Amino acid sequence: MKRIILLLCFVCTLFCNYTYAQCSGCRYIAPVFDSITIETVHFGRGVTIQGDTQELYMDIYQPYGDTATNRPLVMFAFGGGFVQGSKNDWYVEEVCKHYTKAGYVCAAMDYRVGIDYLEILALQHMRIFFRPMQDYRASVQYMKWDYAENGNNYRIDTNLIFAGGASAGAITALMMQHCDKPAEISEMGNISALDALGGFYSTTGFHTNYSWNCAGTINVAGALINAAWIETGDDPIISAHGNADQVVPYALGSFGGLLNGIFDLHGSYMVDSVARQRGVCSYLYTMEGRDHPSESMGLEYFYSIVYRIMLRM
C-alpha cells in the first residue's frame, strides 16, 4: 500500500509539473511576471501582552508592469505558535512572491504575538487568538478603505480578498472567518476577558467602519478551536496539511509547542469534513507522511503547496 501511495504522489507531481509547463502565460495559475514591487503601509496599532504599544505594518506585493485592474488579493499571515514570527519570514516572502508573479496582489501583515500563562490560568486563553484576529481584521479593513476612499492604489477587487496563512497564521485566518459570533469564542472561557481589548467586534485598525469579511480562506497547516463554527453559506476554504503533523493536528489533537496539552484543536481534516457536510466549498490537499512545515522540507515542497492552491482558486 505504501508503494502505491508513493507512486500516486509521484504521478500527481508529474501531472502538476506538466500542467504548469503547458500553462505558460496562464495568469493566476502560473508565473507570468518576472519582477514585483513591495510597499509597506501602516494599518494599525495595538497593545501587546507586555502592555506596550505595537505599530502594525503590512507589506503589499504587486506584479511589476501589470496593467490589470480588479485583481484578487491574497492576505498571508506568518506562523510561529503565537510566540514568534514575522511578515519578513522567508517562507512568507516566498509565498507572496509566487502569488504576485502569477498576477495576484499579496499582503503580509504584522500581528501581535505572546503568551501569558496567567491568562491561561484565568481561563482567558482566548486572548492568545483574539489579539492576532484583531490585527488581521485591521489589515483587511485597510485594504477595503484604500479601495473605497484612497483611490484603490493596488487595483484590487474587494469581492476577491482571500484570508490566508500558515500554522498560527492559518489558525488566525480561519478564526477571523469562522469565529464570528461572541457565543462561539465564549466556548473558550468568559467573554468578558475581551473587554479590556475592546470587545469581540473590535479591531486595531485605523479604518474600523469597514468589514473584515473575505471571499475565502487559504489554510496551510492550520486549525479551528471548533470546526462546528463553520456554517452553511460560509465562504470557501482551501487547505493543505500533513497528516503526520506534530504541532498543529491534522484531525483532532493538542496544539504543540508552548500550548501543548492546554486545549485541543480541530485540524484541517476536520475543518474540511465539517465544511463539506454543511455544503461549504472546501478542498484539502493531504500531504502524506508530512510533519509541520519547516525550512528543512525545501522550497519545492512549499512551491507545490502554492501551485495546488492556485489551481483550486
PDB file of N, CA, C and O in Angstrom, residues 39-44 54-61 73-79 84-89 91-93 96 106-113 131-143 161-166 168-170 172-173 176 204 214:
ATOM      1  N   GLU A  39       5.463  47.492  -1.202  1.00  0.00           N
ATOM      2  CA  GLU A  39       5.227  48.751  -0.487  1.00  0.00           C
ATOM      3  C   GLU A  39       4.782  48.434   0.932  1.00  0.00           C
ATOM      4  O   GLU A  39       3.945  47.562   1.139  1.00  0.00           O
ATOM      5  N   THR A  40       5.331  49.131   1.908  1.00  0.00           N
ATOM      6  CA  THR A  40       4.961  48.924   3.305  1.00  0.00           C
ATOM      7  C   THR A  40       4.020  50.031   3.759  1.00  0.00           C
ATOM      8  O   THR A  40       4.305  51.219   3.556  1.00  0.00           O
ATOM      9  N   VAL A  41       2.894  49.628   4.368  1.00  0.00           N
ATOM     10  CA  VAL A  41       1.905  50.597   4.842  1.00  0.00           C
ATOM     11  C   VAL A  41       1.657  50.374   6.333  1.00  0.00           C
ATOM     12  O   VAL A  41       1.872  49.288   6.868  1.00  0.00           O
ATOM     13  N   HIS A  42       1.191  51.426   6.986  1.00  0.00           N
ATOM     14  CA  HIS A  42       0.898  51.422   8.426  1.00  0.00           C
ATOM     15  C   HIS A  42      -0.609  51.287   8.576  1.00  0.00           C
ATOM     16  O   HIS A  42      -1.357  52.200   8.214  1.00  0.00           O
ATOM     17  N   PHE A  43      -1.076  50.146   9.096  1.00  0.00           N
ATOM     18  CA  PHE A  43      -2.521  49.912   9.094  1.00  0.00           C
ATOM     19  C   PHE A  43      -3.166  49.927  10.472  1.00  0.00           C
ATOM     20  O   PHE A  43      -4.390  49.908  10.592  1.00  0.00           O
ATOM     21  N   GLY A  44      -2.366  49.947  11.544  1.00  0.00           N
ATOM     22  CA  GLY A  44      -2.997  49.943  12.860  1.00  0.00           C
ATOM     23  C   GLY A  44      -1.989  49.950  13.988  1.00  0.00           C
ATOM     24  O   GLY A  44      -0.778  50.024  13.781  1.00  0.00           O
ATOM     25  N   GLN A  54       2.290  48.436  19.998  1.00  0.00           N
ATOM     26  CA  GLN A  54       2.966  47.972  18.791  1.00  0.00           C
ATOM     27  C   GLN A  54       2.310  48.596  17.567  1.00  0.00           C
ATOM     28  O   GLN A  54       1.105  48.467  17.363  1.00  0.00           O
ATOM     29  N   GLU A  55       3.114  49.287  16.771  1.00  0.00           N
ATOM     30  CA  GLU A  55       2.636  49.793  15.491  1.00  0.00           C
ATOM     31  C   GLU A  55       2.606  48.627  14.503  1.00  0.00           C
ATOM     32  O   GLU A  55       3.526  47.799  14.466  1.00  0.00           O
ATOM     33  N   LEU A  56       1.554  48.555  13.724  1.00  0.00           N
ATOM     34  CA  LEU A  56       1.337  47.414  12.836  1.00  0.00           C
ATOM     35  C   LEU A  56       1.517  47.831  11.379  1.00  0.00           C
ATOM     36  O   LEU A  56       0.915  48.809  10.925  1.00  0.00           O
ATOM     37  N   TYR A  57       2.326  47.057  10.672  1.00  0.00           N
ATOM     38  CA  TYR A  57       2.641  47.354   9.273  1.00  0.00           C
ATOM     39  C   TYR A  57       2.318  46.155   8.390  1.00  0.00           C
ATOM     40  O   TYR A  57       2.234  45.018   8.850  1.00  0.00           O
ATOM     41  N   MET A  58       2.171  46.456   7.112  1.00  0.00           N
ATOM     42  CA  MET A  58       1.834  45.423   6.142  1.00  0.00           C
ATOM     43  C   MET A  58       2.629  45.659   4.862  1.00  0.00           C
ATOM     44  O   MET A  58       2.743  46.798   4.391  1.00  0.00           O
ATOM     45  N   ASP A  59       3.194  44.594   4.311  1.00  0.00           N
ATOM     46  CA  ASP A  59       3.906  44.660   3.038  1.00  0.00           C
ATOM     47  C   ASP A  59       2.948  44.245   1.933  1.00  0.00           C
ATOM     48  O   ASP A  59       2.368  43.149   1.978  1.00  0.00           O
ATOM     49  N   ILE A  60       2.790  45.116   0.941  1.00  0.00           N
ATOM     50  CA  ILE A  60       1.881  44.846  -0.170  1.00  0.00           C
ATOM     51  C   ILE A  60       2.707  44.590  -1.422  1.00  0.00           C
ATOM     52  O   ILE A  60       3.484  45.440  -1.862  1.00  0.00           O
ATOM     53  N   TYR A  61       2.528  43.396  -1.980  1.00  0.00           N
ATOM     54  CA  TYR A  61       3.275  42.948  -3.160  1.00  0.00           C
ATOM     55  C   TYR A  61       2.408  43.121  -4.404  1.00  0.00           C
ATOM     56  O   TYR A  61       1.229  42.736  -4.410  1.00  0.00           O
ATOM     57  N   LEU A  73      -6.838  39.638  -4.243  1.00  0.00           N
ATOM     58  CA  LEU A  73      -5.854  39.924  -3.203  1.00  0.00           C
ATOM     59  C   LEU A  73      -5.723  38.724  -2.279  1.00  0.00           C
ATOM     60  O   LEU A  73      -6.719  38.226  -1.748  1.00  0.00           O
ATOM     61  N   VAL A  74      -4.499  38.264  -2.089  1.00  0.00           N
ATOM     62  CA  VAL A  74      -4.214  37.186  -1.139  1.00  0.00           C
ATOM     63  C   VAL A  74      -3.521  37.790   0.075  1.00  0.00           C
ATOM     64  O   VAL A  74      -2.441  38.360  -0.031  1.00  0.00           O
ATOM     65  N   MET A  75      -4.161  37.687   1.231  1.00  0.00           N
ATOM     66  CA  MET A  75      -3.550  38.081   2.502  1.00  0.00           C
ATOM     67  C   MET A  75      -2.846  36.855   3.066  1.00  0.00           C
ATOM     68  O   MET A  75      -3.375  35.743   2.978  1.00  0.00           O
ATOM     69  N   PHE A  76      -1.665  37.043   3.646  1.00  0.00           N
ATOM     70  CA  PHE A  76      -0.946  35.867   4.164  1.00  0.00           C
ATOM     71  C   PHE A  76      -0.261  36.217   5.478  1.00  0.00           C
ATOM     72  O   PHE A  76       0.552  37.129   5.551  1.00  0.00           O
ATOM     73  N   ALA A  77      -0.602  35.449   6.527  1.00  0.00           N
ATOM     74  CA  ALA A  77      -0.085  35.689   7.876  1.00  0.00           C
ATOM     75  C   ALA A  77       0.943  34.623   8.251  1.00  0.00           C
ATOM     76  O   ALA A  77       0.759  33.437   7.974  1.00  0.00           O
ATOM     77  N   PHE A  78       2.003  35.035   8.901  1.00  0.00           N
ATOM     78  CA  PHE A  78       3.091  34.154   9.302  1.00  0.00           C
ATOM     79  C   PHE A  78       2.675  33.197  10.416  1.00  0.00           C
ATOM     80  O   PHE A  78       1.691  33.411  11.123  1.00  0.00           O
ATOM     81  N   GLY A  79       3.469  32.134  10.602  1.00  0.00           N
ATOM     82  CA  GLY A  79       3.293  31.207  11.709  1.00  0.00           C
ATOM     83  C   GLY A  79       4.312  31.483  12.803  1.00  0.00           C
ATOM     84  O   GLY A  79       5.101  32.415  12.723  1.00  0.00           O
ATOM     85  N   GLN A  84       6.229  33.811  18.192  1.00  0.00           N
ATOM     86  CA  GLN A  84       7.290  34.393  17.375  1.00  0.00           C
ATOM     87  C   GLN A  84       6.819  34.466  15.934  1.00  0.00           C
ATOM     88  O   GLN A  84       5.710  34.072  15.606  1.00  0.00           O
ATOM     89  N   GLY A  85       7.690  34.957  15.062  1.00  0.00           N
ATOM     90  CA  GLY A  85       7.373  35.044  13.643  1.00  0.00           C
ATOM     91  C   GLY A  85       7.318  36.482  13.171  1.00  0.00           C
ATOM     92  O   GLY A  85       7.256  37.427  13.966  1.00  0.00           O
ATOM     93  N   SER A  86       7.337  36.640  11.834  1.00  0.00           N
ATOM     94  CA  SER A  86       7.375  37.969  11.245  1.00  0.00           C
ATOM     95  C   SER A  86       6.847  37.912   9.823  1.00  0.00           C
ATOM     96  O   SER A  86       6.956  36.884   9.143  1.00  0.00           O
ATOM     97  N   LYS A  87       6.312  39.021   9.364  1.00  0.00           N
ATOM     98  CA  LYS A  87       5.902  39.128   7.967  1.00  0.00           C
ATOM     99  C   LYS A  87       7.093  39.053   7.018  1.00  0.00           C
ATOM    100  O   LYS A  87       6.914  38.869   5.817  1.00  0.00           O
ATOM    101  N   ASN A  88       8.296  39.169   7.567  1.00  0.00           N
ATOM    102  CA  ASN A  88       9.507  39.070   6.757  1.00  0.00           C
ATOM    103  C   ASN A  88      10.150  37.694   6.822  1.00  0.00           C
ATOM    104  O   ASN A  88      11.255  37.502   6.303  1.00  0.00           O
ATOM    105  N   ASP A  89       9.469  36.715   7.438  1.00  0.00           N
ATOM    106  CA  ASP A  89       9.995  35.354   7.429  1.00  0.00           C
ATOM    107  C   ASP A  89      10.129  34.874   5.984  1.00  0.00           C
ATOM    108  O   ASP A  89       9.293  35.214   5.122  1.00  0.00           O
ATOM    109  N   TYR A  91       9.591  32.168   4.252  1.00  0.00           N
ATOM    110  CA  TYR A  91       8.533  31.453   3.537  1.00  0.00           C
ATOM    111  C   TYR A  91       7.354  32.375   3.232  1.00  0.00           C
ATOM    112  O   TYR A  91       6.661  32.194   2.221  1.00  0.00           O
ATOM    113  N   VAL A  92       7.114  33.364   4.111  1.00  0.00           N
ATOM    114  CA  VAL A  92       6.057  34.339   3.830  1.00  0.00           C
ATOM    115  C   VAL A  92       6.409  35.119   2.572  1.00  0.00           C
ATOM    116  O   VAL A  92       5.577  35.309   1.665  1.00  0.00           O
ATOM    117  N   GLU A  93       7.650  35.576   2.488  1.00  0.00           N
ATOM    118  CA  GLU A  93       8.098  36.320   1.315  1.00  0.00           C
ATOM    119  C   GLU A  93       8.030  35.451   0.066  1.00  0.00           C
ATOM    120  O   GLU A  93       7.625  35.914  -1.006  1.00  0.00           O
ATOM    121  N   CYS A  96       4.342  35.010  -1.011  1.00  0.00           N
ATOM    122  CA  CYS A  96       3.817  36.248  -1.584  1.00  0.00           C
ATOM    123  C   CYS A  96       4.432  36.529  -2.963  1.00  0.00           C
ATOM    124  O   CYS A  96       3.741  36.964  -3.889  1.00  0.00           O
ATOM    125  N   CYS A 106      -0.624  40.647  -3.208  1.00  0.00           N
ATOM    126  CA  CYS A 106      -0.475  39.942  -1.937  1.00  0.00           C
ATOM    127  C   CYS A 106      -0.169  40.926  -0.818  1.00  0.00           C
ATOM    128  O   CYS A 106       0.425  41.980  -1.060  1.00  0.00           O
ATOM    129  N   ALA A 107      -0.557  40.561   0.377  1.00  0.00           N
ATOM    130  CA  ALA A 107      -0.279  41.401   1.541  1.00  0.00           C
ATOM    131  C   ALA A 107       0.125  40.516   2.711  1.00  0.00           C
ATOM    132  O   ALA A 107      -0.576  39.553   3.042  1.00  0.00           O
ATOM    133  N   ALA A 108       1.254  40.835   3.321  1.00  0.00           N
ATOM    134  CA  ALA A 108       1.741  40.124   4.509  1.00  0.00           C
ATOM    135  C   ALA A 108       1.761  41.113   5.664  1.00  0.00           C
ATOM    136  O   ALA A 108       2.426  42.146   5.591  1.00  0.00           O
ATOM    137  N   MET A 109       1.049  40.777   6.732  1.00  0.00           N
ATOM    138  CA  MET A 109       0.837  41.745   7.808  1.00  0.00           C
ATOM    139  C   MET A 109       1.528  41.349   9.101  1.00  0.00           C
ATOM    140  O   MET A 109       1.779  40.177   9.379  1.00  0.00           O
ATOM    141  N   ASP A 110       1.817  42.370   9.917  1.00  0.00           N
ATOM    142  CA  ASP A 110       2.194  42.152  11.308  1.00  0.00           C
ATOM    143  C   ASP A 110       0.968  41.701  12.093  1.00  0.00           C
ATOM    144  O   ASP A 110      -0.168  42.066  11.763  1.00  0.00           O
ATOM    145  N   TYR A 111       1.196  40.926  13.134  1.00  0.00           N
ATOM    146  CA  TYR A 111       0.183  40.770  14.180  1.00  0.00           C
ATOM    147  C   TYR A 111       0.903  40.508  15.501  1.00  0.00           C
ATOM    148  O   TYR A 111       2.043  40.058  15.531  1.00  0.00           O
ATOM    149  N   ARG A 112       0.231  40.831  16.591  1.00  0.00           N
ATOM    150  CA  ARG A 112       0.855  40.733  17.908  1.00  0.00           C
ATOM    151  C   ARG A 112       0.949  39.268  18.360  1.00  0.00           C
ATOM    152  O   ARG A 112      -0.003  38.507  18.201  1.00  0.00           O
ATOM    153  N   VAL A 113       2.089  38.919  18.902  1.00  0.00           N
ATOM    154  CA  VAL A 113       2.292  37.572  19.422  1.00  0.00           C
ATOM    155  C   VAL A 113       2.617  37.657  20.913  1.00  0.00           C
ATOM    156  O   VAL A 113       2.973  38.712  21.427  1.00  0.00           O
ATOM    157  N   ARG A 131      -6.011  38.663  19.913  1.00  0.00           N
ATOM    158  CA  ARG A 131      -5.136  39.772  19.501  1.00  0.00           C
ATOM    159  C   ARG A 131      -4.747  39.644  18.020  1.00  0.00           C
ATOM    160  O   ARG A 131      -4.871  40.619  17.270  1.00  0.00           O
ATOM    161  N   PRO A 132      -4.258  38.476  17.573  1.00  0.00           N
ATOM    162  CA  PRO A 132      -3.977  38.330  16.147  1.00  0.00           C
ATOM    163  C   PRO A 132      -5.208  38.516  15.268  1.00  0.00           C
ATOM    164  O   PRO A 132      -5.113  39.084  14.169  1.00  0.00           O
ATOM    165  N   MET A 133      -6.390  38.055  15.737  1.00  0.00           N
ATOM    166  CA  MET A 133      -7.620  38.257  14.964  1.00  0.00           C
ATOM    167  C   MET A 133      -7.906  39.745  14.777  1.00  0.00           C
ATOM    168  O   MET A 133      -8.274  40.190  13.678  1.00  0.00           O
ATOM    169  N   GLN A 134      -7.746  40.513  15.845  1.00  0.00           N
ATOM    170  CA  GLN A 134      -7.968  41.963  15.741  1.00  0.00           C
ATOM    171  C   GLN A 134      -7.055  42.584  14.688  1.00  0.00           C
ATOM    172  O   GLN A 134      -7.474  43.431  13.898  1.00  0.00           O
ATOM    173  N   ASP A 135      -5.794  42.164  14.704  1.00  0.00           N
ATOM    174  CA  ASP A 135      -4.816  42.739  13.776  1.00  0.00           C
ATOM    175  C   ASP A 135      -5.092  42.305  12.338  1.00  0.00           C
ATOM    176  O   ASP A 135      -4.953  43.101  11.405  1.00  0.00           O
ATOM    177  N   TYR A 136      -5.477  41.046  12.175  1.00  0.00           N
ATOM    178  CA  TYR A 136      -5.813  40.567  10.820  1.00  0.00           C
ATOM    179  C   TYR A 136      -7.035  41.319  10.298  1.00  0.00           C
ATOM    180  O   TYR A 136      -7.069  41.768   9.143  1.00  0.00           O
ATOM    181  N   ARG A 137      -8.050  41.467  11.144  1.00  0.00           N
ATOM    182  CA  ARG A 137      -9.229  42.247  10.758  1.00  0.00           C
ATOM    183  C   ARG A 137      -8.820  43.642  10.278  1.00  0.00           C
ATOM    184  O   ARG A 137      -9.306  44.146   9.263  1.00  0.00           O
ATOM    185  N   ALA A 138      -7.913  44.260  11.037  1.00  0.00           N
ATOM    186  CA  ALA A 138      -7.490  45.628  10.714  1.00  0.00           C
ATOM    187  C   ALA A 138      -6.794  45.699   9.365  1.00  0.00           C
ATOM    188  O   ALA A 138      -6.951  46.678   8.620  1.00  0.00           O
ATOM    189  N   SER A 139      -6.007  44.680   9.038  1.00  0.00           N
ATOM    190  CA  SER A 139      -5.295  44.690   7.754  1.00  0.00           C
ATOM    191  C   SER A 139      -6.274  44.583   6.586  1.00  0.00           C
ATOM    192  O   SER A 139      -6.083  45.232   5.550  1.00  0.00           O
ATOM    193  N   VAL A 140      -7.323  43.777   6.743  1.00  0.00           N
ATOM    194  CA  VAL A 140      -8.345  43.684   5.692  1.00  0.00           C
ATOM    195  C   VAL A 140      -9.096  45.006   5.572  1.00  0.00           C
ATOM    196  O   VAL A 140      -9.368  45.487   4.461  1.00  0.00           O
ATOM    197  N   GLN A 141      -9.417  45.606   6.714  1.00  0.00           N
ATOM    198  CA  GLN A 141     -10.114  46.896   6.683  1.00  0.00           C
ATOM    199  C   GLN A 141      -9.296  47.951   5.953  1.00  0.00           C
ATOM    200  O   GLN A 141      -9.849  48.783   5.219  1.00  0.00           O
ATOM    201  N   TYR A 142      -7.981  47.941   6.148  1.00  0.00           N
ATOM    202  CA  TYR A 142      -7.135  48.913   5.461  1.00  0.00           C
ATOM    203  C   TYR A 142      -7.280  48.771   3.949  1.00  0.00           C
ATOM    204  O   TYR A 142      -7.408  49.774   3.229  1.00  0.00           O
ATOM    205  N   MET A 143      -7.246  47.532   3.455  1.00  0.00           N
ATOM    206  CA  MET A 143      -7.328  47.323   2.012  1.00  0.00           C
ATOM    207  C   MET A 143      -8.693  47.753   1.471  1.00  0.00           C
ATOM    208  O   MET A 143      -8.783  48.304   0.371  1.00  0.00           O
ATOM    209  N   ILE A 161     -10.989  39.012  -1.973  1.00  0.00           N
ATOM    210  CA  ILE A 161      -9.929  39.046  -0.958  1.00  0.00           C
ATOM    211  C   ILE A 161      -9.923  37.699  -0.245  1.00  0.00           C
ATOM    212  O   ILE A 161     -10.948  37.249   0.267  1.00  0.00           O
ATOM    213  N   PHE A 162      -8.763  37.046  -0.227  1.00  0.00           N
ATOM    214  CA  PHE A 162      -8.627  35.739   0.404  1.00  0.00           C
ATOM    215  C   PHE A 162      -7.764  35.864   1.655  1.00  0.00           C
ATOM    216  O   PHE A 162      -6.659  36.400   1.601  1.00  0.00           O
ATOM    217  N   ALA A 163      -8.266  35.349   2.769  1.00  0.00           N
ATOM    218  CA  ALA A 163      -7.532  35.374   4.037  1.00  0.00           C
ATOM    219  C   ALA A 163      -6.701  34.101   4.136  1.00  0.00           C
ATOM    220  O   ALA A 163      -7.250  33.004   4.193  1.00  0.00           O
ATOM    221  N   GLY A 164      -5.377  34.245   4.134  1.00  0.00           N
ATOM    222  CA  GLY A 164      -4.512  33.083   4.160  1.00  0.00           C
ATOM    223  C   GLY A 164      -3.483  33.156   5.262  1.00  0.00           C
ATOM    224  O   GLY A 164      -3.282  34.191   5.903  1.00  0.00           O
ATOM    225  N   GLY A 165      -2.816  32.030   5.466  1.00  0.00           N
ATOM    226  CA  GLY A 165      -1.744  31.990   6.445  1.00  0.00           C
ATOM    227  C   GLY A 165      -1.227  30.584   6.621  1.00  0.00           C
ATOM    228  O   GLY A 165      -1.786  29.615   6.086  1.00  0.00           O
ATOM    229  N   ALA A 166      -0.139  30.474   7.370  1.00  0.00           N
ATOM    230  CA  ALA A 166       0.464  29.179   7.673  1.00  0.00           C
ATOM    231  C   ALA A 166       0.535  28.999   9.179  1.00  0.00           C
ATOM    232  O   ALA A 166       0.860  29.939   9.913  1.00  0.00           O
ATOM    233  N   ALA A 168       0.104  29.169  12.840  1.00  0.00           N
ATOM    234  CA  ALA A 168      -0.643  30.119  13.659  1.00  0.00           C
ATOM    235  C   ALA A 168      -1.328  31.174  12.797  1.00  0.00           C
ATOM    236  O   ALA A 168      -2.415  31.661  13.130  1.00  0.00           O
ATOM    237  N   GLY A 169      -0.702  31.537  11.672  1.00  0.00           N
ATOM    238  CA  GLY A 169      -1.321  32.491  10.751  1.00  0.00           C
ATOM    239  C   GLY A 169      -2.574  31.924  10.109  1.00  0.00           C
ATOM    240  O   GLY A 169      -3.555  32.641   9.887  1.00  0.00           O
ATOM    241  N   ALA A 170      -2.553  30.613   9.802  1.00  0.00           N
ATOM    242  CA  ALA A 170      -3.731  29.968   9.232  1.00  0.00           C
ATOM    243  C   ALA A 170      -4.830  29.828  10.287  1.00  0.00           C
ATOM    244  O   ALA A 170      -6.019  29.996   9.984  1.00  0.00           O
ATOM    245  N   THR A 172      -5.309  31.897  12.663  1.00  0.00           N
ATOM    246  CA  THR A 172      -5.861  33.246  12.796  1.00  0.00           C
ATOM    247  C   THR A 172      -6.813  33.560  11.650  1.00  0.00           C
ATOM    248  O   THR A 172      -7.894  34.130  11.870  1.00  0.00           O
ATOM    249  N   ALA A 173      -6.446  33.184  10.423  1.00  0.00           N
ATOM    250  CA  ALA A 173      -7.316  33.434   9.272  1.00  0.00           C
ATOM    251  C   ALA A 173      -8.628  32.665   9.408  1.00  0.00           C
ATOM    252  O   ALA A 173      -9.711  33.212   9.165  1.00  0.00           O
ATOM    253  N   MET A 176     -10.733  34.283  12.179  1.00  0.00           N
ATOM    254  CA  MET A 176     -11.339  35.533  11.736  1.00  0.00           C
ATOM    255  C   MET A 176     -12.569  35.263  10.874  1.00  0.00           C
ATOM    256  O   MET A 176     -13.599  35.930  10.993  1.00  0.00           O
ATOM    257  N   THR A 204      -7.791  46.595  15.602  1.00  0.00           N
ATOM    258  CA  THR A 204      -6.718  47.528  15.956  1.00  0.00           C
ATOM    259  C   THR A 204      -6.401  48.472  14.806  1.00  0.00           C
ATOM    260  O   THR A 204      -5.348  49.102  14.792  1.00  0.00           O
ATOM    261  N   CYS A 214     -13.866  38.124   4.179  1.00  0.00           N
ATOM    262  CA  CYS A 214     -13.119  37.802   2.962  1.00  0.00           C
ATOM    263  C   CYS A 214     -13.880  36.775   2.133  1.00  0.00           C
ATOM    264  O   CYS A 214     -14.825  36.142   2.611  1.00  0.00           O
TER     265      CYS A 214
END
